PDB file of C-alpha atoms in Angstrom:
ATOM      1  CA  MET A 300     -21.740 -86.067  49.583  1.00 56.00           C
ATOM      2  CA  VAL A 301     -21.484 -84.379  46.283  1.00 63.00           C
ATOM      3  CA  THR A 302     -19.847 -81.277  46.825  1.00 81.00           C
ATOM      4  CA  LEU A 303     -22.722 -78.045  45.713  1.00 87.00           C
ATOM      5  CA  LYS A 304     -22.254 -74.674  46.835  1.00 91.00           C
ATOM      6  CA  VAL A 305     -25.716 -73.075  47.955  1.00 88.00           C
ATOM      7  CA  SER A 306     -26.496 -69.007  48.088  1.00 90.00           C
ATOM      8  CA  THR A 307     -29.023 -67.147  49.483  1.00 90.00           C
ATOM      9  CA  VAL A 308     -29.651 -63.690  47.709  1.00 93.00           C
ATOM     10  CA  VAL A 309     -31.350 -60.986  48.625  1.00 94.00           C
ATOM     11  CA  ASN A 310     -32.203 -58.151  46.144  1.00 97.00           C
ATOM     12  CA  GLY A 311     -29.171 -59.045  43.849  1.00 96.00           C
ATOM     13  CA  GLU A 312     -26.660 -59.323  47.292  1.00 95.00           C
ATOM     14  CA  VAL A 313     -25.110 -62.418  48.067  1.00 93.00           C
ATOM     15  CA  GLN A 314     -26.344 -62.922  51.589  1.00 91.00           C
ATOM     16  CA  ALA A 315     -24.443 -66.359  52.371  1.00 88.00           C
ATOM     17  CA  THR A 316     -22.823 -69.230  50.572  1.00 88.00           C
ATOM     18  CA  ASN A 317     -21.949 -72.766  51.784  1.00 86.00           C
ATOM     19  CA  GLN A 318     -21.732 -75.946  50.543  1.00 87.00           C
ATOM     20  CA  VAL A 319     -24.426 -78.763  50.857  1.00 80.00           C
ATOM     21  CA  ARG A 320     -21.607 -81.208  52.776  1.00 82.00           C
ATOM     22  CA  ASN A 321     -20.983 -78.995  55.632  1.00 82.00           C
ATOM     23  CA  VAL A 322     -25.079 -79.377  56.755  1.00 79.00           C
ATOM     24  CA  THR A 323     -25.742 -80.882  59.736  1.00 81.00           C
ATOM     25  CA  TYR A 324     -28.149 -82.900  58.352  1.00 82.00           C
ATOM     26  CA  PRO A 325     -27.956 -84.380  54.554  1.00 80.00           C
ATOM     27  CA  PRO A 326     -30.391 -83.723  52.405  1.00 78.00           C
ATOM     28  CA  ASP A 327     -32.128 -86.645  52.341  1.00 84.00           C
ATOM     29  CA  TYR A 328     -32.106 -87.130  56.070  1.00 88.00           C
ATOM     30  CA  LEU A 329     -34.046 -84.208  55.676  1.00 84.00           C
ATOM     31  CA  VAL A 330     -36.740 -84.711  53.163  1.00 85.00           C
ATOM     32  CA  GLY A 331     -37.458 -88.268  54.935  1.00 89.00           C
ATOM     33  CA  LEU A 332     -38.162 -86.873  58.180  1.00 88.00           C
ATOM     34  CA  HIS A 333     -39.936 -84.011  56.760  1.00 86.00           C
ATOM     35  CA  MET A 334     -42.203 -86.642  54.600  1.00 87.00           C
ATOM     36  CA  LYS A 335     -43.038 -88.285  57.774  1.00 91.00           C
ATOM     37  CA  VAL A 336     -45.474 -85.331  58.811  1.00 89.00           C
ATOM     38  CA  VAL A 337     -46.131 -83.341  56.233  1.00 86.00           C
ATOM     39  CA  THR A 338     -47.420 -84.297  52.559  1.00 87.00           C
ATOM     40  CA  HIS A 339     -45.139 -82.538  49.775  1.00 82.00           C
ATOM     41  CA  LEU A 340     -46.463 -81.433  46.441  1.00 83.00           C
ATOM     42  CA  PRO A 341     -44.742 -79.700  43.617  1.00 79.00           C
ATOM     43  CA  GLY A 342     -43.720 -76.673  44.288  1.00 72.00           C
ATOM     44  CA  HIS A 343     -42.730 -76.900  47.823  1.00 75.00           C
ATOM     45  CA  VAL A 344     -39.752 -76.145  49.458  1.00 73.00           C
ATOM     46  CA  LEU A 345     -38.091 -77.653  52.169  1.00 75.00           C
ATOM     47  CA  SER A 346     -35.936 -74.831  53.997  1.00 70.00           C
ATOM     48  CA  THR A 347     -33.211 -76.163  55.952  1.00 69.00           C
ATOM     49  CA  GLY A 348     -31.605 -72.613  56.541  1.00 61.00           C
ATOM     50  CA  THR A 349     -28.165 -71.216  56.749  1.00 60.00           C
ATOM     51  CA  ARG A 350     -25.253 -70.499  59.594  1.00 65.00           C
ATOM     52  CA  SER A 351     -26.303 -66.741  59.293  1.00 70.00           C
ATOM     53  CA  ALA A 352     -29.793 -64.891  58.737  1.00 71.00           C
ATOM     54  CA  ALA A 353     -30.502 -62.185  56.518  1.00 79.00           C
ATOM     55  CA  HIS A 354     -33.482 -59.837  57.098  1.00 84.00           C
ATOM     56  CA  ILE A 355     -35.793 -59.886  54.794  1.00 88.00           C
ATOM     57  CA  GLN A 356     -38.874 -57.245  54.058  1.00 91.00           C
ATOM     58  CA  ASP A 357     -42.357 -56.856  52.096  1.00 92.00           C
ATOM     59  CA  GLY A 358     -40.897 -56.050  48.201  1.00 94.00           C
ATOM     60  CA  ASP A 359     -37.572 -57.911  48.954  1.00 95.00           C
ATOM     61  CA  VAL A 360     -36.880 -60.581  46.234  1.00 96.00           C
ATOM     62  CA  VAL A 361     -34.930 -63.299  47.909  1.00 92.00           C
ATOM     63  CA  GLU A 362     -33.286 -66.276  45.987  1.00 92.00           C
ATOM     64  CA  CYS A 363     -31.759 -69.727  45.989  1.00 89.00           C
ATOM     65  CA  HIS A 364     -28.673 -70.271  43.557  1.00 91.00           C
ATOM     66  CA  ILE A 365     -27.739 -73.965  44.072  1.00 88.00           C
ATOM     67  CA  ASP A 366     -24.760 -75.522  40.992  1.00 91.00           C
ATOM     68  CA  GLY A 367     -26.652 -76.845  38.700  1.00 91.00           C
ATOM     69  CA  PHE A 368     -30.211 -75.898  39.640  1.00 90.00           C
ATOM     70  CA  ASP A 369     -32.354 -73.433  37.838  1.00 93.00           C
ATOM     71  CA  ARG A 370     -32.399 -70.446  40.881  1.00 93.00           C
ATOM     72  CA  LEU A 371     -35.657 -70.212  43.303  1.00 90.00           C
ATOM     73  CA  VAL A 372     -36.690 -66.713  42.775  1.00 93.00           C
ATOM     74  CA  CYS A 373     -39.242 -65.480  45.867  1.00 89.00           C
ATOM     75  CA  PRO A 374     -40.417 -62.191  45.836  1.00 92.00           C
ATOM     76  CA  VAL A 375     -41.461 -61.485  49.505  1.00 90.00           C
ATOM     77  CA  ARG A 376     -45.324 -60.197  50.397  1.00 88.00           C
ATOM     78  CA  HIS A 377     -45.686 -59.657  54.043  1.00 84.00           C
ATOM     79  CA  LEU A 378     -49.806 -60.614  54.269  1.00 77.00           C
ATOM     80  CA  LYS A 379     -50.416 -58.637  56.970  1.00 78.00           C
ATOM     81  CA  VAL A 380     -49.669 -55.041  55.073  1.00 60.00           C
ATOM     82  CA  SER A 381     -52.089 -53.581  53.745  1.00 57.00           C
TER      83      SER A 381
END
């Protein structure tokens, strides 16, 4: 498996970093499994989680950094906040 570094960044601060080779299930297996039960469309995200969790809240900006790919930037909006 190719060695890719993956980082979760919340509000500009790195919360977790790991390598794809350390995941429990390889990415192709996870995508195949999810494709059996969900129709994926362009823009859909398959989140596999990390060994540690970050607390996020309304107004935060969460980013996923993967070596060789554009950053995925997601503003957090809690739908129940008025």
